[in-house]
Short mmCIF file of C-alpha atoms and ligand atoms in Angstrom, two decimals:
data_model
loop_
_atom_site.label_atom_id
_atom_site.label_comp_id
_atom_site.label_asym_id
_atom_site.label_seq_id
_atom_site.Cartn_x
_atom_site.Cartn_y
_atom_site.Cartn_z
CA MET A 1 0.05 0.29 0.00
CA GLY A 2 1.64 3.27 -1.04
CA HIS A 3 2.41 6.27 0.95
CA SER A 4 -0.15 8.31 -1.19
CA ASP A 5 -3.13 6.06 0.22
CA ARG A 6 -2.08 6.92 3.78
CA GLU A 7 -4.67 9.78 4.46
CA SER A 8 -7.01 8.39 2.26
CA LEU A 9 -10.49 7.71 3.69
CA ARG A 10 -12.52 5.00 2.31
CA GLY A 11 -16.02 5.11 4.28
CA LYS A 12 -14.95 4.42 7.86
CA VAL A 13 -11.55 2.59 6.57
CA LEU A 14 -8.28 4.72 6.77
CA ALA A 15 -5.54 3.10 4.61
CA VAL A 16 -2.52 2.94 6.65
CA ALA A 17 0.38 1.02 5.41
CA ARG A 18 1.66 -2.46 4.03
CA VAL A 19 1.85 -3.83 7.48
CA VAL A 20 0.24 -2.86 10.96
CA VAL A 21 2.01 -4.22 13.93
CA ILE A 22 0.53 -4.37 17.51
CA GLY A 23 2.55 -3.29 20.63
CA ALA A 24 5.52 -0.85 21.29
CA GLY A 25 7.34 -3.16 23.00
CA ILE A 26 10.70 -4.19 22.09
CA VAL A 27 9.50 -7.10 19.91
CA GLY A 28 6.76 -5.05 18.01
CA LEU A 29 9.06 -2.26 17.28
CA ALA A 30 12.17 -4.30 16.10
CA VAL A 31 9.68 -6.16 13.88
CA ALA A 32 8.40 -2.94 12.42
CA ALA A 33 12.15 -1.48 12.06
CA ARG A 34 12.96 -4.26 10.39
CA LEU A 35 10.40 -4.06 7.88
CA ALA A 36 11.31 -0.40 7.71
CA ALA A 37 14.60 -0.83 6.72
CA ARG A 38 13.76 -2.96 3.89
CA GLY A 39 11.02 -0.25 2.41
CA ASP A 40 7.69 -1.49 3.99
CA GLU A 41 5.84 0.78 5.79
CA ALA A 42 4.97 0.10 8.97
CA VAL A 43 2.57 1.68 11.80
CA VAL A 44 2.93 0.44 15.17
CA ILE A 45 -0.15 0.84 17.26
CA GLU A 46 0.30 1.01 21.16
CA LYS A 47 -2.48 1.46 23.64
CA GLU A 48 -0.04 3.16 26.30
CA GLY A 49 1.33 6.77 25.81
CA ASP A 50 4.77 5.75 25.53
CA LEU A 51 6.93 2.90 24.34
CA ALA A 52 8.42 0.16 26.62
CA ARG A 53 5.69 0.50 29.08
CA HIS A 54 5.16 -3.18 30.33
CA GLN A 55 7.66 -6.05 30.19
CA THR A 56 10.03 -4.33 27.95
CA GLY A 57 10.61 -1.60 30.34
CA ARG A 58 10.46 -3.42 33.47
CA ASN A 59 12.62 -6.13 33.19
CA SER A 60 16.41 -6.60 34.20
CA GLY A 61 18.11 -5.09 31.39
CA VAL A 62 20.68 -8.31 30.97
CA ILE A 63 21.71 -9.25 27.43
CA HIS A 64 21.58 -12.92 27.92
CA SER A 65 24.58 -15.03 26.61
CA GLY A 66 21.93 -18.03 25.70
CA LEU A 67 23.48 -20.49 28.46
CA TYR A 68 20.27 -21.94 30.03
CA TYR A 69 18.29 -22.83 26.72
CA ALA A 70 17.67 -26.23 25.23
CA PRO A 71 19.93 -26.97 22.75
CA GLY A 72 18.01 -26.68 19.25
CA SER A 73 15.51 -24.40 20.67
CA LEU A 74 14.54 -21.14 19.35
CA LYS A 75 15.66 -19.19 22.58
CA ALA A 76 18.96 -21.05 22.53
CA GLU A 77 19.84 -20.31 18.86
CA PHE A 78 17.93 -16.45 18.90
CA ALA A 79 19.63 -15.65 22.48
CA ALA A 80 23.22 -16.39 21.43
CA ALA A 81 22.75 -14.48 18.28
CA GLY A 82 20.77 -11.78 19.55
CA ALA A 83 23.67 -11.24 22.67
CA ARG A 84 25.87 -10.32 19.31
CA THR A 85 23.33 -8.25 17.31
CA MET A 86 21.98 -6.49 20.25
CA VAL A 87 25.24 -5.31 21.46
CA ALA A 88 26.33 -4.24 18.15
CA PHE A 89 22.82 -2.14 17.58
CA ALA A 90 23.22 -0.80 20.80
CA ARG A 91 26.85 0.72 20.04
CA GLU A 92 25.79 1.67 16.55
CA HIS A 93 22.76 3.96 18.07
CA GLU A 94 24.78 5.28 20.94
CA VAL A 95 22.37 3.56 23.27
CA GLU A 96 24.29 2.53 26.69
CA VAL A 97 25.65 -0.75 26.66
CA VAL A 98 28.29 -2.81 28.65
CA VAL A 99 29.25 -6.33 28.15
CA CYS A 100 30.39 -7.15 31.90
CA GLY A 101 30.27 -11.04 31.94
CA LYS A 102 28.48 -12.66 34.97
CA LEU A 103 28.94 -15.32 37.42
CA VAL A 104 26.70 -18.48 38.07
CA VAL A 105 27.25 -19.44 41.74
CA ALA A 106 26.85 -22.95 43.39
CA THR A 107 26.27 -22.17 47.04
CA SER A 108 26.76 -25.81 48.27
CA PRO A 109 28.34 -28.60 46.86
CA ALA A 110 25.14 -30.23 46.29
CA GLN A 111 24.67 -27.47 43.26
CA LEU A 112 28.05 -28.54 41.64
CA PRO A 113 26.10 -31.25 39.18
CA ALA A 114 23.95 -28.93 38.25
CA LEU A 115 26.54 -26.29 37.84
CA ARG A 116 28.75 -28.40 35.50
CA ALA A 117 25.34 -29.49 33.76
CA LEU A 118 24.85 -25.80 33.03
CA ALA A 119 28.30 -25.69 31.64
CA ALA A 120 27.58 -28.13 29.23
CA ARG A 121 24.64 -26.82 27.95
CA ALA A 122 26.40 -23.71 27.32
CA ASP A 123 28.98 -25.68 25.48
CA ALA A 124 26.08 -27.32 23.60
CA ASN A 125 24.80 -23.82 22.78
CA GLY A 126 28.12 -22.53 21.76
CA VAL A 127 28.48 -19.90 24.57
CA PRO A 128 32.26 -19.86 25.95
CA ALA A 129 31.66 -20.35 29.70
CA ARG A 130 34.34 -21.45 32.01
CA LEU A 131 33.92 -23.70 35.45
CA ILE A 132 35.83 -21.77 37.84
CA SER A 133 36.86 -22.01 41.44
CA ALA A 134 35.69 -20.06 44.34
CA ALA A 135 38.93 -18.42 44.77
CA GLU A 136 38.67 -17.17 41.11
CA ALA A 137 35.18 -16.40 41.51
CA ARG A 138 36.34 -13.89 44.32
CA GLU A 139 38.36 -12.05 41.96
CA TYR A 140 35.57 -10.94 40.05
CA GLU A 141 33.30 -10.49 43.32
CA PRO A 142 34.90 -10.29 46.50
CA HIS A 143 31.78 -10.61 48.36
CA VAL A 144 30.68 -13.59 46.99
CA ARG A 145 29.99 -16.83 48.63
CA CYS A 146 30.21 -20.16 46.79
CA VAL A 147 31.92 -23.46 46.18
CA GLY A 148 32.55 -23.22 42.56
CA ALA A 149 31.20 -20.70 39.90
CA LEU A 150 30.30 -20.64 35.88
CA ARG A 151 32.42 -17.48 34.47
CA VAL A 152 30.36 -16.50 31.42
CA GLU A 153 31.77 -13.47 29.42
CA SER A 154 29.15 -12.76 26.86
CA THR A 155 26.74 -11.10 29.02
CA GLY A 156 25.61 -7.86 29.23
CA SER A 157 23.69 -4.98 30.28
CA VAL A 158 21.75 -2.51 28.33
CA ASP A 159 19.10 0.39 28.40
CA TYR A 160 16.08 -1.65 26.22
CA ALA A 161 13.95 1.46 26.58
CA GLY A 162 16.91 3.26 24.97
CA VAL A 163 16.73 0.39 22.05
CA CYS A 164 13.34 0.82 21.52
CA ARG A 165 13.55 4.56 20.85
CA ALA A 166 16.41 3.98 18.44
CA LEU A 167 13.80 1.13 16.81
CA SER A 168 10.96 3.73 16.78
CA GLN A 169 13.10 6.19 15.24
CA ILE A 170 13.91 4.14 12.10
CA VAL A 171 10.35 3.31 12.00
CA THR A 172 9.44 7.07 11.61
CA ASP A 173 12.69 7.94 9.39
CA ARG A 174 11.30 5.32 6.85
CA GLY A 175 7.81 7.01 6.45
CA GLY A 176 6.26 4.67 9.34
CA GLU A 177 4.42 5.83 12.49
CA VAL A 178 4.18 4.77 15.99
CA ARG A 179 0.46 5.73 17.14
CA TYR A 180 0.39 5.97 20.86
CA ASP A 181 -2.79 5.78 23.06
CA GLU A 182 -4.33 3.63 20.60
CA GLN A 183 -6.28 0.59 21.69
CA TYR A 184 -6.23 -2.49 19.13
CA VAL A 185 -9.55 -4.27 19.38
CA GLY A 186 -9.73 -6.75 16.39
CA ALA A 187 -9.21 -7.95 13.13
CA ARG A 188 -9.95 -9.78 10.03
CA THR A 189 -8.26 -11.14 7.02
CA ARG A 190 -10.33 -10.06 3.96
CA GLY A 191 -9.15 -10.75 0.48
CA ASP A 192 -5.98 -9.18 -0.18
CA GLY A 193 -5.62 -7.16 3.09
CA VAL A 194 -6.42 -7.08 6.46
CA GLU A 195 -9.15 -4.74 8.27
CA VAL A 196 -7.40 -3.88 11.92
CA ARG A 197 -10.12 -2.25 14.43
CA THR A 198 -8.98 0.16 17.10
CA ALA A 199 -10.57 2.00 19.71
CA ARG A 200 -10.24 4.98 17.18
CA ASP A 201 -10.24 3.84 13.69
CA VAL A 202 -10.48 1.00 11.38
CA LEU A 203 -7.16 0.49 9.63
CA ARG A 204 -6.55 -1.21 6.31
CA ALA A 205 -3.49 -2.85 5.52
CA ASP A 206 -1.50 -5.65 3.54
CA ALA A 207 -0.87 -7.54 6.83
CA LEU A 208 -1.24 -7.47 10.37
CA VAL A 209 2.08 -8.48 13.18
CA ALA A 210 0.37 -9.01 16.69
CA CYS A 211 3.30 -8.67 19.44
CA ALA A 212 1.08 -7.47 22.19
CA GLY A 213 3.26 -9.21 25.11
CA LEU A 214 0.95 -9.61 28.42
CA HIS A 215 -2.20 -9.85 26.00
CA ALA A 216 -0.81 -11.92 22.93
CA ASP A 217 -3.34 -14.49 23.54
CA ARG A 218 -6.30 -12.22 23.55
CA ALA A 219 -5.13 -10.34 20.41
CA ALA A 220 -4.87 -13.50 18.42
CA VAL A 221 -8.40 -14.47 19.47
CA ALA A 222 -9.75 -10.98 18.58
CA ALA A 223 -8.20 -11.48 14.93
CA GLY A 224 -9.79 -15.09 14.78
CA VAL A 225 -6.26 -17.11 15.63
CA ASP A 226 -6.36 -19.88 18.02
CA PRO A 227 -3.32 -18.78 20.16
CA GLY A 228 -3.06 -22.50 21.62
CA ALA A 229 -1.86 -21.67 24.97
CA ARG A 230 -3.28 -18.83 27.58
CA ILE A 231 -1.05 -16.07 28.97
CA VAL A 232 -0.70 -16.45 32.57
CA PRO A 233 1.03 -13.20 34.55
CA PHE A 234 3.85 -13.70 36.75
CA ARG A 235 5.01 -10.90 38.70
CA GLY A 236 8.70 -10.41 39.10
CA GLU A 237 9.62 -7.92 42.10
CA TYR A 238 12.75 -6.50 42.69
CA PHE A 239 14.74 -4.40 45.36
CA GLU A 240 17.24 -2.21 44.87
CA LEU A 241 20.83 -2.37 47.22
CA THR A 242 21.27 1.09 48.96
CA PRO A 243 24.32 2.70 47.69
CA GLU A 244 26.44 1.47 50.61
CA ALA A 245 25.53 -1.96 50.25
CA SER A 246 25.51 -1.86 46.28
CA THR A 247 29.57 -1.88 46.97
CA LEU A 248 28.95 -5.27 47.54
CA VAL A 249 28.29 -6.20 43.84
CA ASN A 250 30.75 -5.73 41.08
CA GLY A 251 28.62 -7.11 38.03
CA LEU A 252 25.69 -9.64 37.61
CA ILE A 253 25.66 -12.86 40.11
CA TYR A 254 23.32 -15.63 39.61
CA PRO A 255 22.11 -18.49 41.55
CA VAL A 256 22.16 -21.93 39.71
CA PRO A 257 18.55 -22.06 38.04
CA ASP A 258 16.06 -24.94 39.37
CA PRO A 259 15.95 -26.76 35.80
CA ARG A 260 12.01 -27.33 36.70
CA PHE A 261 11.48 -23.71 36.73
CA PRO A 262 11.27 -21.21 33.96
CA PHE A 263 12.77 -18.63 36.04
CA LEU A 264 16.13 -17.86 36.58
CA GLY A 265 15.90 -17.13 40.63
CA VAL A 266 16.67 -13.95 42.61
CA HIS A 267 19.71 -12.44 41.38
CA LEU A 268 22.15 -9.56 41.67
CA THR A 269 22.24 -7.19 38.38
CA ARG A 270 24.54 -3.83 38.28
CA MET A 271 21.92 -1.91 36.11
CA ILE A 272 23.43 0.41 33.27
CA HIS A 273 22.03 3.34 34.81
CA GLY A 274 23.79 2.46 38.07
CA GLY A 275 22.77 1.08 40.97
CA VAL A 276 22.30 -2.94 41.84
CA HIS A 277 18.75 -4.53 41.27
CA ALA A 278 17.95 -7.55 43.47
CA GLY A 279 15.12 -10.19 41.96
CA PRO A 280 13.08 -10.82 40.42
CA ASN A 281 11.27 -13.30 42.29
CA ALA A 282 8.04 -14.78 40.33
CA VAL A 283 4.55 -14.93 41.84
CA LEU A 284 1.35 -15.39 39.72
CA ALA A 285 -0.19 -11.86 39.43
CA LEU A 286 -3.85 -11.07 40.22
CA ALA A 287 -3.77 -9.06 37.22
CA ARG A 288 -1.98 -9.06 33.52
CA GLU A 289 -0.66 -5.45 34.56
CA GLY A 290 -0.72 -5.95 37.99
CA TYR A 291 2.51 -4.32 39.53
CA ARG A 292 1.53 -4.81 43.12
CA TRP A 293 -0.63 -7.41 45.31
CA ARG A 294 -3.62 -4.73 45.63
CA GLU A 295 -3.72 -4.50 41.62
CA VAL A 296 -6.42 -7.03 41.03
CA ASN A 297 -8.21 -7.24 37.52
CA ALA A 298 -11.56 -9.76 37.62
CA ARG A 299 -11.19 -10.92 34.02
CA ASP A 300 -7.65 -11.44 34.34
CA VAL A 301 -8.14 -13.54 37.27
CA GLY A 302 -11.15 -15.55 35.63
CA SER A 303 -9.06 -16.08 32.59
CA ALA A 304 -6.29 -17.61 34.36
CA LEU A 305 -8.66 -19.77 36.82
CA SER A 306 -10.86 -20.86 34.01
CA TRP A 307 -7.75 -22.28 31.98
CA PRO A 308 -7.31 -25.92 33.04
CA GLY A 309 -3.28 -25.76 32.68
CA LEU A 310 -3.04 -23.09 35.60
CA TRP A 311 -4.83 -26.08 37.92
CA ARG A 312 -2.39 -28.72 36.57
CA MET A 313 0.46 -26.41 36.71
CA GLY A 314 -0.40 -25.09 40.58
CA ALA A 315 -0.79 -29.02 41.40
CA HIS A 316 2.61 -30.07 40.66
CA ASN A 317 3.81 -26.40 42.03
CA VAL A 318 2.23 -26.18 45.62
CA LEU A 319 5.35 -26.00 47.35
CA PRO A 320 7.75 -23.67 45.25
CA GLY A 321 4.69 -21.66 44.88
CA ALA A 322 4.53 -20.88 48.33
CA ARG A 323 7.98 -20.25 48.85
CA GLU A 324 7.57 -17.55 46.46
CA VAL A 325 4.61 -16.12 47.76
CA LEU A 326 6.29 -15.93 51.12
CA ARG A 327 9.33 -14.48 49.94
CA SER A 328 7.22 -11.50 48.18
CA LEU A 329 5.54 -10.93 51.42
CA SER A 330 8.46 -11.09 53.64
CA ARG A 331 11.61 -8.95 52.82
CA ARG A 332 13.60 -10.67 55.32
CA ARG A 333 12.78 -13.88 53.41
CA PHE A 334 13.91 -11.60 50.19
CA ALA A 335 17.33 -10.48 51.59
CA ALA A 336 18.22 -14.09 53.08
CA SER A 337 17.64 -15.46 49.35
CA LEU A 338 20.40 -12.82 48.25
CA ALA A 339 22.59 -13.62 51.26
CA GLU A 340 22.91 -17.12 50.21
CA LEU A 341 24.87 -15.68 47.18
CA VAL A 342 26.66 -12.52 49.13
CA PRO A 343 26.09 -12.99 52.80
CA GLY A 344 26.76 -9.31 53.75
CA ILE A 345 23.46 -8.32 52.53
CA THR A 346 20.57 -7.97 55.20
CA ALA A 347 16.76 -6.55 54.75
CA ALA A 348 18.27 -3.13 55.77
CA ASP A 349 20.06 -3.20 52.71
CA LEU A 350 17.09 -3.31 50.17
CA VAL A 351 14.80 -0.57 49.00
CA PRO A 352 11.64 -1.31 47.08
CA ALA A 353 12.15 -1.27 43.27
CA PRO A 354 9.32 -1.21 40.43
CA ALA A 355 8.25 -4.96 39.71
CA GLY A 356 7.78 -6.30 36.37
CA VAL A 357 4.88 -8.59 34.93
CA ARG A 358 6.21 -11.63 32.97
CA ALA A 359 3.91 -13.11 29.80
CA GLN A 360 4.27 -17.01 30.03
CA ALA A 361 2.05 -18.74 27.96
CA LEU A 362 0.72 -22.13 29.63
CA SER A 363 -0.48 -24.85 27.57
CA ARG A 364 -4.04 -26.50 28.42
CA ASP A 365 -1.98 -29.49 29.82
CA GLY A 366 -0.20 -27.15 32.62
CA SER A 367 2.96 -27.06 30.81
CA LEU A 368 4.90 -24.09 30.46
CA VAL A 369 5.50 -22.97 26.72
CA ASP A 370 9.40 -22.79 27.16
CA ASP A 371 10.03 -21.83 23.55
CA PHE A 372 9.38 -18.88 21.64
CA LEU A 373 6.04 -19.37 19.98
CA LEU A 374 4.60 -17.85 16.82
CA ARG A 375 1.25 -18.57 15.25
CA THR A 376 0.32 -17.38 11.52
CA ALA A 377 -2.79 -16.96 9.40
CA PRO A 378 -3.43 -15.54 6.06
CA ARG A 379 -1.74 -12.54 6.40
CA GLN A 380 -1.23 -12.36 10.18
CA VAL A 381 1.27 -13.33 12.39
CA HIS A 382 0.91 -13.51 16.33
CA VAL A 383 3.68 -13.48 18.60
CA ILE A 384 2.29 -15.71 21.23
CA ASN A 385 4.85 -16.66 23.77
CA ALA A 386 7.93 -13.96 23.71
CA PRO A 387 9.37 -14.26 27.51
CA SER A 388 13.04 -13.79 28.75
CA PRO A 389 15.44 -13.69 26.84
CA ALA A 390 12.94 -12.23 24.24
CA ALA A 391 14.54 -8.71 25.26
CA THR A 392 18.23 -9.75 24.18
CA ALA A 393 17.00 -12.12 21.46
CA ALA A 394 14.17 -9.19 19.81
CA LEU A 395 16.30 -8.85 16.26
CA GLN A 396 16.49 -12.03 15.66
CA ILE A 397 12.90 -12.62 16.55
CA ALA A 398 11.65 -10.04 14.13
CA GLU A 399 13.85 -11.35 11.47
CA ARG A 400 12.03 -14.75 11.74
CA VAL A 401 8.78 -12.63 12.16
CA VAL A 402 9.27 -11.08 8.92
CA ARG A 403 10.11 -14.54 7.35
CA GLU A 404 6.92 -16.48 8.37
CA LEU A 405 4.74 -12.81 7.23
CA ASP A 406 6.39 -13.18 4.14
CA ALA A 407 5.08 -16.79 3.67
CA VAL A 408 1.53 -15.95 4.59
CA THR A 409 1.16 -13.05 2.55
CA ARG A 410 2.36 -14.51 -0.45
C1 LIG S 1 10.57 -9.18 35.44
C2 LIG S 1 11.36 -9.05 34.35
C3 LIG S 1 12.81 -9.37 33.95
C4 LIG S 1 13.07 -9.73 32.75
N1 LIG S 1 14.33 -9.69 32.46
C5 LIG S 1 14.85 -9.78 31.21
C6 LIG S 1 16.13 -9.72 30.84
O1 LIG S 1 16.78 -9.56 31.57
N2 LIG S 1 16.70 -10.08 29.62
C7 LIG S 1 15.81 -10.24 28.56
O2 LIG S 1 16.44 -10.59 27.32
N3 LIG S 1 14.65 -10.48 28.90
C8 LIG S 1 14.13 -9.98 29.82
N4 LIG S 1 12.57 -10.19 30.20
C9 LIG S 1 12.10 -10.45 29.38
C10 LIG S 1 11.56 -9.16 28.58
O3 LIG S 1 11.51 -8.10 28.77
C11 LIG S 1 10.08 -9.70 27.67
O4 LIG S 1 10.38 -11.08 26.97
C12 LIG S 1 10.12 -8.67 26.33
O5 LIG S 1 10.22 -7.52 27.06
C13 LIG S 1 8.93 -9.01 25.65
O6 LIG S 1 8.47 -7.96 24.88
P1 LIG S 1 7.28 -7.40 23.99
O7 LIG S 1 7.50 -6.23 22.84
O8 LIG S 1 6.74 -8.79 23.17
O9 LIG S 1 6.31 -7.04 25.41
P2 LIG S 1 6.17 -5.86 25.93
O10 LIG S 1 7.36 -5.17 26.20
O11 LIG S 1 5.08 -6.46 27.22
O12 LIG S 1 5.23 -5.05 24.90
C14 LIG S 1 4.07 -5.53 24.26
C15 LIG S 1 3.10 -3.89 24.17
O13 LIG S 1 1.78 -4.29 23.47
C16 LIG S 1 1.07 -3.63 24.03
N5 LIG S 1 -0.22 -3.94 23.82
C17 LIG S 1 -0.69 -4.97 24.29
N6 LIG S 1 -2.04 -4.94 23.81
C18 LIG S 1 -2.18 -3.97 23.04
C19 LIG S 1 -3.56 -3.66 22.50
N7 LIG S 1 -4.70 -4.13 22.75
N8 LIG S 1 -3.97 -2.29 21.84
C20 LIG S 1 -2.50 -2.11 21.62
N9 LIG S 1 -1.35 -2.09 22.45
C21 LIG S 1 -1.46 -3.28 23.01
C22 LIG S 1 1.34 -3.22 25.43
O14 LIG S 1 1.03 -2.03 26.08
C23 LIG S 1 3.00 -3.31 25.24
O15 LIG S 1 3.53 -2.22 25.41
C24 LIG S 1 12.37 -9.98 31.81
C25 LIG S 1 10.68 -9.77 31.86
C26 LIG S 1 10.39 -9.29 33.22
C27 LIG S 1 8.80 -9.27 33.23
#
């Protein structure tokens, strides 16, 4: 659809661009920028007043190296490649970035086999990582307590909101647009195009890409596409270390993850703008955009509870789930988890910081959808599951989405 058509109104229908993209998080903007870079005008629809208001602007800011993910998965492939492309993109566009490396620390001999398994997985994923002694770990982090560690050099820290601003600039420089405060309501493929309804307009385009994060499943259903899973929101709460306590941490310190859970465990992260973040934990949120316990959305709670997968998952995770809730309610417990990594940290060193909510797709059978998940329909691509490390991998996800889009718009 040509530029000259942009402002033409045909009845109620406003002709916009070749592709409408839902969501100005990092995934939607990366898709729009990739389309723009090859000459395809893209219009991004975002319900908030600015970009990166949800997951993208509320995460740990880490560029993951790709060490955790199942070999052969999209996560493994895209994170390893994304760690390189994200750093290069940030440097090219003058977004703050640092490749500081990280330590994954085993705090007891019982964790050493899992640490070795992680080292083997890093190897399988082509991520350079070294098992090191406790003494060598303390050369990187003098205050850490461990019996051994895995050193990964390619992990970094970046300003993801800054990356989003640079992506958005690419979109607008090539004639596209990011429309804020505009809620997508639904879409239908009609003949050689897609009609996209928002709370303001009906937009006509050649194709639709939905990257709606916490609302990804609903965005698909509203376009007549079965998402095959339901989004369940898991809040991740953070504290910031006081300036005095932040001197206990040089870079990034992670625990050995529990392979049964998709989240990495509370960790210590020196942020790109200074300060050290501690967290995130993982508790079921009572609203998809529920950043505090008191934020409850009846529709969201109903949607989670009516999904059989939630009950199946809950039945298998009663104890770990209860532990996470207790840690969420008690700063002392939160500090105790951190003190396993760095014994000097106490509850008095923690200042509450803004939380994030992860969009995690859950299958009907109760299994968490581990990998990135796309769904396609004629002239439509829906990003259904894009949890961590999707910020790291956004440029790679965008490349895949555009390839899928070409396949469904031919
Ligand atoms: C606590 C936490 C820590 C994390 N840490 C890391 C990390 O360190 N490194 C890493 O790589 N990843 C991390 N992640 C994951 C990463 O942040 C996400 O995978 C990534 O940001 C997903 O981007 P997105 O664009 O898909 O979603 P989002 O950033 O959530 O964007 C989706 C956008 O769609 C918009 N939208 C939704 N519905 C509509 C609608 N109907 N109409 C219009 N707009 C709509 C929303 O307003 C939102 O702006 C973390 C996530 C969380 C929550």
